[in-house]
Amino acid sequence: MLIRGECHCGNISFTLTWQPDPAEIPARACTCSFCVKHGGVWTSNPGGALEVAVKDSTHLSRYAFGTRTAEFLTCTQCGVVPVVLSRIEGRLYAVVNVNTFEGVDPSLLRRVSTNFDGEGNDSRLARRQRNWIANVKYVESR
Ligand SMILES: [Zn+2]
């Protein structure tokens, strides 16, 4: 399955290849204050392949907070956050926001709530290495 998503104005877009086709897509509503305010609901497939494209990087904010181990790619033109990136031991990992999907049947989404507050840094990074998309291509056009 090829999943496309983008911010509202289309400046930040992605395609996620998910094979075999998922019977359901886990959708994790993060309870951190940033994700609550943005409605961030994340998914990943450790075996998936992600391509992120940014048309105009002057309208891109790489927002980091808390442990500063992840960057929330935020479009400064429309305010949407389609992708989070985390670089661990030289490798780029990512999760994508299911609320930015285009044309995906919402009944595929299985919503779960999570709370990572209080998680230590080492276990946080190890969890991302296990669960996040590990094949990430990132392209900025400008
Ligand atoms: Zn945008």
XYZ file of C-alpha atoms in Angstrom, residues 46-47 60 65 111 119 125-126 130:
9
model
C 9.489 -0.427 10.955
C 9.577 -2.247 7.611
C 9.741 24.769 7.355
C 11.487 20.409 22.680
C -6.623 4.364 17.469
C 10.401 7.495 29.670
C 15.661 6.028 21.455
C 15.643 2.208 21.567
C 12.384 -0.745 17.032
